[in-house]
Short mmCIF file of C-alpha atoms in Angstrom, two decimals:
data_model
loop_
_atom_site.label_atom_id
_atom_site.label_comp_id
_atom_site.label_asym_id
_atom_site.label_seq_id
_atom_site.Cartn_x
_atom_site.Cartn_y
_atom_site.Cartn_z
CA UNK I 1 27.41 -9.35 -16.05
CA UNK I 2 25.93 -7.79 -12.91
CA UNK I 3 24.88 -10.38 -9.94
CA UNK I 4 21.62 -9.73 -8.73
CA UNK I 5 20.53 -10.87 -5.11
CA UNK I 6 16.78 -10.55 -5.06
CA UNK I 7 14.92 -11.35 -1.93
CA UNK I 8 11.41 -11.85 -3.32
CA UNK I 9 9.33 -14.64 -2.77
CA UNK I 10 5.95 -15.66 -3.84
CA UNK I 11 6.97 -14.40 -7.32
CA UNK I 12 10.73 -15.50 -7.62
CA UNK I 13 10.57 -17.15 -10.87
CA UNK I 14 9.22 -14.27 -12.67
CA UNK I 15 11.72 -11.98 -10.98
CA UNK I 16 14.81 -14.55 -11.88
CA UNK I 17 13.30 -14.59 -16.07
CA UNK I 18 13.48 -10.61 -15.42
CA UNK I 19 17.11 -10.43 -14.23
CA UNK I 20 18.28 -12.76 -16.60
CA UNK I 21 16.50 -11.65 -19.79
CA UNK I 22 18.10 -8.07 -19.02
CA UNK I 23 21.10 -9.42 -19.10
CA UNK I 24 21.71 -10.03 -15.64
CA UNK I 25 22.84 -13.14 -13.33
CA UNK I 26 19.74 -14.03 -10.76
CA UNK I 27 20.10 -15.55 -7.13
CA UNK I 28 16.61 -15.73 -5.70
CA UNK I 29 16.65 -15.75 -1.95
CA UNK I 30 12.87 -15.98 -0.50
CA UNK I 31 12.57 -13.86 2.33
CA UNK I 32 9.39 -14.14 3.57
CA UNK I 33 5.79 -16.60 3.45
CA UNK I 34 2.31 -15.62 3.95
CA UNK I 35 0.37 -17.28 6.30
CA UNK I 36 -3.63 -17.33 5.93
CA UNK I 37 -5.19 -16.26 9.22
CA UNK I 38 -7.67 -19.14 9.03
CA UNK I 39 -9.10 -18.72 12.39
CA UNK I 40 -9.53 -15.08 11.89
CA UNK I 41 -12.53 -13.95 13.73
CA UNK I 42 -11.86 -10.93 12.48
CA UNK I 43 -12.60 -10.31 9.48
CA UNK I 44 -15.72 -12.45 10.26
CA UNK I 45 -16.83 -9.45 12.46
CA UNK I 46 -15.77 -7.25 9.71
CA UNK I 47 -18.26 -9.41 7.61
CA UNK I 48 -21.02 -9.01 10.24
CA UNK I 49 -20.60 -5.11 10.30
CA UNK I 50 -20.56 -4.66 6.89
CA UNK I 51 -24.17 -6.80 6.62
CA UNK I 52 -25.38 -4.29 8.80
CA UNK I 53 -24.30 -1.31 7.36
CA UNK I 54 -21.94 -0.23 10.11
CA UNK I 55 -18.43 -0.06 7.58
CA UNK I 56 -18.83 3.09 5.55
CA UNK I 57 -15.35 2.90 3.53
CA UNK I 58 -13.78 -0.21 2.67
CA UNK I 59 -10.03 -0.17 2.02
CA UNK I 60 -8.36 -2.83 -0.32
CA UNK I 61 -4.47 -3.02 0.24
CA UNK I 62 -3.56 -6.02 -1.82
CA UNK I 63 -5.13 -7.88 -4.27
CA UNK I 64 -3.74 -11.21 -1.97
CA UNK I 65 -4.96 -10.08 0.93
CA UNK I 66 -8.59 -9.12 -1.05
CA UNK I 67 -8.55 -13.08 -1.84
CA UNK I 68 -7.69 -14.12 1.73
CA UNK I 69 -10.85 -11.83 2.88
CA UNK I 70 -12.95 -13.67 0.48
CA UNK I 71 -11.78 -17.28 1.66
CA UNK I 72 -12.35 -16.48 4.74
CA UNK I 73 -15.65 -14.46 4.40
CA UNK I 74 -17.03 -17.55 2.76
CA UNK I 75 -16.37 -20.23 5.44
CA UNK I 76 -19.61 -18.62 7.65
CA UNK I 77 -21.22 -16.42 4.54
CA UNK I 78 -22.68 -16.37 1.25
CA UNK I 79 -20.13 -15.03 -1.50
CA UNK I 80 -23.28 -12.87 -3.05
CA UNK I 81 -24.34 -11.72 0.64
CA UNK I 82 -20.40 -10.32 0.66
CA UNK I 83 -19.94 -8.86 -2.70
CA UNK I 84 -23.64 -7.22 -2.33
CA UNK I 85 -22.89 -6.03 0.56
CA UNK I 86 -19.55 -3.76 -0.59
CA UNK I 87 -21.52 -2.21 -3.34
CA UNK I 88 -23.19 0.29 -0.38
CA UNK I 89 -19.94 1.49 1.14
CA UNK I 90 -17.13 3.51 -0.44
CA UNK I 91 -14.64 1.41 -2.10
CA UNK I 92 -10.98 2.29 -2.24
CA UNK I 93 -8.17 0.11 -3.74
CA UNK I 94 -4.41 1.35 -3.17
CA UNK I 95 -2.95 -0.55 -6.64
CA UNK I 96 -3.68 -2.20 -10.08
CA UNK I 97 -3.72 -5.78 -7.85
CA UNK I 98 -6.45 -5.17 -5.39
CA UNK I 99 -8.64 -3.02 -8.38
CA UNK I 100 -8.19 -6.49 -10.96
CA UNK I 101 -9.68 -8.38 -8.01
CA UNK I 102 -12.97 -5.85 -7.26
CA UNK I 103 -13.10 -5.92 -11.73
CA UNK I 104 -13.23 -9.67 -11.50
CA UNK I 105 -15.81 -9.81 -8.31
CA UNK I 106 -18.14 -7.11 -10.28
CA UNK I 107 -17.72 -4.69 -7.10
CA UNK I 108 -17.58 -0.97 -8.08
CA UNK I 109 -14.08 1.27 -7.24
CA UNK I 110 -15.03 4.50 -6.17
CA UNK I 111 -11.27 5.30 -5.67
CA UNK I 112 -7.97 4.30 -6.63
CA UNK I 113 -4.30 5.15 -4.82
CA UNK I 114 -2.03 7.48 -7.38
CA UNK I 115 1.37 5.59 -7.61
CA UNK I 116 3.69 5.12 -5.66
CA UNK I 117 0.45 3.72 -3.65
CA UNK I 118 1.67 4.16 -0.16
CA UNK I 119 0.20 4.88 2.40
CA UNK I 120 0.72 8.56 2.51
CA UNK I 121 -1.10 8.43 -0.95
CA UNK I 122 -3.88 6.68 0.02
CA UNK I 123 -4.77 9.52 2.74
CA UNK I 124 -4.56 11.68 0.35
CA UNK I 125 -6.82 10.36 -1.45
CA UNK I 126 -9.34 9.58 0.96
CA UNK I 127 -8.69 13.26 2.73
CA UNK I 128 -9.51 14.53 -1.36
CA UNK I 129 -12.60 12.53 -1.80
CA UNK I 130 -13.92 10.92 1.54
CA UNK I 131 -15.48 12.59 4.74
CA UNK I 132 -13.76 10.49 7.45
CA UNK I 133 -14.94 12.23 10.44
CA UNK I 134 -17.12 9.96 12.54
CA UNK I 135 -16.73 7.10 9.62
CA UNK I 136 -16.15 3.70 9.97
CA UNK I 137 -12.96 2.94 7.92
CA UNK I 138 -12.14 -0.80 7.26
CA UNK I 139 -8.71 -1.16 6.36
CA UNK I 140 -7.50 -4.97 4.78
CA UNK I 141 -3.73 -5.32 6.27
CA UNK I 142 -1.63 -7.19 4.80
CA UNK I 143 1.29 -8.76 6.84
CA UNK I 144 1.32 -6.35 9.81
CA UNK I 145 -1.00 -3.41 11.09
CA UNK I 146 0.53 -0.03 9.67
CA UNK I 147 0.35 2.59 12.55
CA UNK I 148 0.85 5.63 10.77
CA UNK I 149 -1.89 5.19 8.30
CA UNK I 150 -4.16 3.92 11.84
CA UNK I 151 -3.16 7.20 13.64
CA UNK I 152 -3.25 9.66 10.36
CA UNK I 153 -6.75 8.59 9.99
CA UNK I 154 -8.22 8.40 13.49
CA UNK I 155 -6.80 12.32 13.86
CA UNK I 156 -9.05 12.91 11.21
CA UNK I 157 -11.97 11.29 13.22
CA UNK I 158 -12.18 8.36 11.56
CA UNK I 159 -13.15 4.99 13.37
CA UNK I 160 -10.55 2.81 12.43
CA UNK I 161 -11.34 -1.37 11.57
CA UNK I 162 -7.88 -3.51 11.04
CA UNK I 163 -9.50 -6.50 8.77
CA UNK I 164 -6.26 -8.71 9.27
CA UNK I 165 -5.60 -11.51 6.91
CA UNK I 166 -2.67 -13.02 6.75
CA UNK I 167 0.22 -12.46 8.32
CA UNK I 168 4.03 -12.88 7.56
CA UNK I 169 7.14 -15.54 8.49
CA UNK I 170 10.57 -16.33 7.45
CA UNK I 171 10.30 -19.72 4.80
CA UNK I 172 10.02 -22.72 6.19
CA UNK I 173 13.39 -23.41 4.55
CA UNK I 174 15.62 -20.65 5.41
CA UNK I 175 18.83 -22.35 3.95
CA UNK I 176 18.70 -20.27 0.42
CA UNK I 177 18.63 -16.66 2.17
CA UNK I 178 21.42 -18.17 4.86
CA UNK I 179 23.36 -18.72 1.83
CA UNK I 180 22.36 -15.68 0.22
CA UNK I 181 23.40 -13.73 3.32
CA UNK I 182 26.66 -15.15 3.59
CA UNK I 183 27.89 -14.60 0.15
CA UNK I 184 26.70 -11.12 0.21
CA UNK I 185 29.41 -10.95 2.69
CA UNK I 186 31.83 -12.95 0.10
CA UNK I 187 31.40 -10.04 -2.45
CA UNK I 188 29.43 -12.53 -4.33
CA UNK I 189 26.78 -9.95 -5.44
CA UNK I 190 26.73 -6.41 -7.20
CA UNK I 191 23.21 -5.94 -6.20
CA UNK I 192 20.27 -6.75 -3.70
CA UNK I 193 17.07 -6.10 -4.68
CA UNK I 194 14.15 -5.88 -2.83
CA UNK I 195 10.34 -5.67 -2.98
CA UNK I 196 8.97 -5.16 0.20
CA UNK I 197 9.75 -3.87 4.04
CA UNK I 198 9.20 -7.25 5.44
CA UNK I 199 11.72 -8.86 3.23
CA UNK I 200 14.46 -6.25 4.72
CA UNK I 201 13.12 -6.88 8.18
CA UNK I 202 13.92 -10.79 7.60
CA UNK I 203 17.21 -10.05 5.86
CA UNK I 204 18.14 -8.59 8.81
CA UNK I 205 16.76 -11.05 11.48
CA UNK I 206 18.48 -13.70 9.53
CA UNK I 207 21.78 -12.12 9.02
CA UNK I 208 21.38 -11.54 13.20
CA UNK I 209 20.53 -14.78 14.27
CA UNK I 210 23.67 -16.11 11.95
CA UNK I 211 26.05 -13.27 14.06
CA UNK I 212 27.05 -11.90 10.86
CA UNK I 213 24.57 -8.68 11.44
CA UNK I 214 27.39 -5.99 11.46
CA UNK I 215 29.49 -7.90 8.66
CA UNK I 216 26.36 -8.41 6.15
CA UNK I 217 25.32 -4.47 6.94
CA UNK I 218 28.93 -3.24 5.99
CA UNK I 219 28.80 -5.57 2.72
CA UNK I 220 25.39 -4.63 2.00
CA UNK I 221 26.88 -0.76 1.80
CA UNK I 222 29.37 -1.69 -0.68
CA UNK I 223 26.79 -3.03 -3.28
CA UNK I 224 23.97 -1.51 -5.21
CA UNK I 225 20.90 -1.84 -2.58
CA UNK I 226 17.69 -1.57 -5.18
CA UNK I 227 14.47 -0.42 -3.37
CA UNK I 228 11.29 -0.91 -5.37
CA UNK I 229 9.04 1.57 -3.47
CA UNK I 230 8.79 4.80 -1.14
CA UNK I 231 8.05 2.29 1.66
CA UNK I 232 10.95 -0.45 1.46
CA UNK I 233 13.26 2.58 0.76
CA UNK I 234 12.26 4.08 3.90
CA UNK I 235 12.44 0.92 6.12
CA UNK I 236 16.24 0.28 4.35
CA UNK I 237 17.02 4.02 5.86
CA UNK I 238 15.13 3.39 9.19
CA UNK I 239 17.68 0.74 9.59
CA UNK I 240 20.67 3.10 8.86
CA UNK I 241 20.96 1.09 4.79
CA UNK I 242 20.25 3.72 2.44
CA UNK I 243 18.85 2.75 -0.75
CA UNK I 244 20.59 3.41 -3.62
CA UNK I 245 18.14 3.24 -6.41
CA UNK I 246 14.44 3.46 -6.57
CA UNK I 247 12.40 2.95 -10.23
CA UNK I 248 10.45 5.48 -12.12
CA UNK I 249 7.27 2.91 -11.08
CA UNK I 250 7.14 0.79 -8.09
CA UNK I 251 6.59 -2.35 -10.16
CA UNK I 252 8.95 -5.23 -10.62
CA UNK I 253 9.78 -5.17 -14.00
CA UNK I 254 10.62 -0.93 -13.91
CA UNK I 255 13.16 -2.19 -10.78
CA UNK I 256 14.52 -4.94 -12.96
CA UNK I 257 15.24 -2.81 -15.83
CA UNK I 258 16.38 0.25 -14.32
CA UNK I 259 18.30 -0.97 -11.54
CA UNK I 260 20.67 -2.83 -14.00
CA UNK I 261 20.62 -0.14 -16.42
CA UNK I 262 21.69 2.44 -13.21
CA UNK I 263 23.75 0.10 -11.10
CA UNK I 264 26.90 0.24 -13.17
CA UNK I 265 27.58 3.75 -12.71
CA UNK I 266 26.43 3.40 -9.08
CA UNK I 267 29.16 0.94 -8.38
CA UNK I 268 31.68 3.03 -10.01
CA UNK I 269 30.93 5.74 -7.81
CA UNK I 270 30.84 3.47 -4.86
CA UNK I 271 34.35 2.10 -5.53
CA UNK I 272 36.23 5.51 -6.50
#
């Protein structure tokens, strides 16, 4: 039976049942908590500029972070006032989370993100279908502002709005991914799995401030390291971890499956 290390957080359980219903043994270390920006003036200015018709294109990253702007939106403004007032820019939503949240506010999508729905994809759509050049873009972050994306666009012109959100931090328990860390070191694991940048950012920062940084890195290359995106897989390589699977679909359940289906012959390989 393959051990599985997963790092994910706000949806652990349903990535445990996944492991283990494939046949696989789950550890779920969280990694990471979002934290509301509730004093987030903001994305009450973004609210004020799209009343007046100054936001031409709105950008949804994450259906989450789509919430967030509502809760917030709401403390100072009328939800109808809001959701009206999307319906006269361009809507664009970069995955099936942040489109289910428009469906269920009744806001038209004018354009949705081709999987893997990273960034790189999302200009591409906007550069096939949007006129950016002296257009205010509103972009909902989620976590961190992505500078790339920021300076991609504003060469094309664009006037760039960050509508921050929420933000990220390590759990307020850290003990599990301590743990986690340490027997990743033991050999206690045939593969980590993980969902997102931030959670190998945290990994990392944890695995530092324990002083097991260079130990946890050198046991990390000797196991399967699962990667369920473009974007995680290039943060894992930015920090000199190359990932060693990535699924057909960036979704949890394609990782799940596939990683334990490929992970065998990965190992193998690994330990020849």
């Amino acid at each position: 039976m393959l051990r599985v290390c997963s790092f994910e957080s706000r949806r652990g359980p349903e990535m445990q049942s996944l492991i283990v219903r494939l046949g696989g043994h789950a550890t779920i270390a969280p990694s990471l908590r979002e934290i509301p920006l509730d004093q987030n003036p903001a994305a009450l200015d973004f609210a004020e500029l799209l009343f007046s018709g100054g936001i031409d294109v709105v950008v949804f990253l994450t259906g989450v972070g789509a919430r967030a702007l509502l809760d917030v939106v709401e403390l100072k403004f009328p939800r109808e006032q809001f959701l009206a007032a999307l319906q006269n820019c361009i809507t664009v939503v970069r995955g099936p989370k942040p489109a289910t949240i428009l469906r269920e506010w009744g806001v038209r999508i004018d354009h949705r993100v081709p999987e893997p729905n990273t960034w790189r994809e999302l200009l591409q759509t906007l550069d096939a279908h949007v006129p950016l050049d002296n257009r205010r873009v509103a972009v909902q972050e989620y976590g961190q502002p992505n500078a790339q994306l920021y300076s991609a666009l504003e060469e094309r012109r664009a006037i760039v709005t960050p509508v921050p959100v929420y933000r990220w931090e390590l759990p307020a328990d850290i003990a599990p991914l301590q743990s986690a860390i340490r027997a990743s070191i033991g050999g206690e694991f045939d593969v980590l799995m993980f969902t997102s940048a931030q959670q190998v950012r945290h990994v990392l920062q944890v695995a530092a401030d324990l002083g097991v940084l260079t130990e946890w890195r050198t046991a990390a290359s000797r196991m399967v390291l699962a990667s369920i995106g473009p974007t995680c897989t290039e943060t894992l390589a930015e920090e000199g971890l190359p990932a060693d699977f990535e699924p057909t679909h960036p979704k949890m359940g394609s990782l799940v499956k596939e990683a334990l289906e490929a992970a065998p012959a990965i190992l193998a390989a690994k330990r020849a």
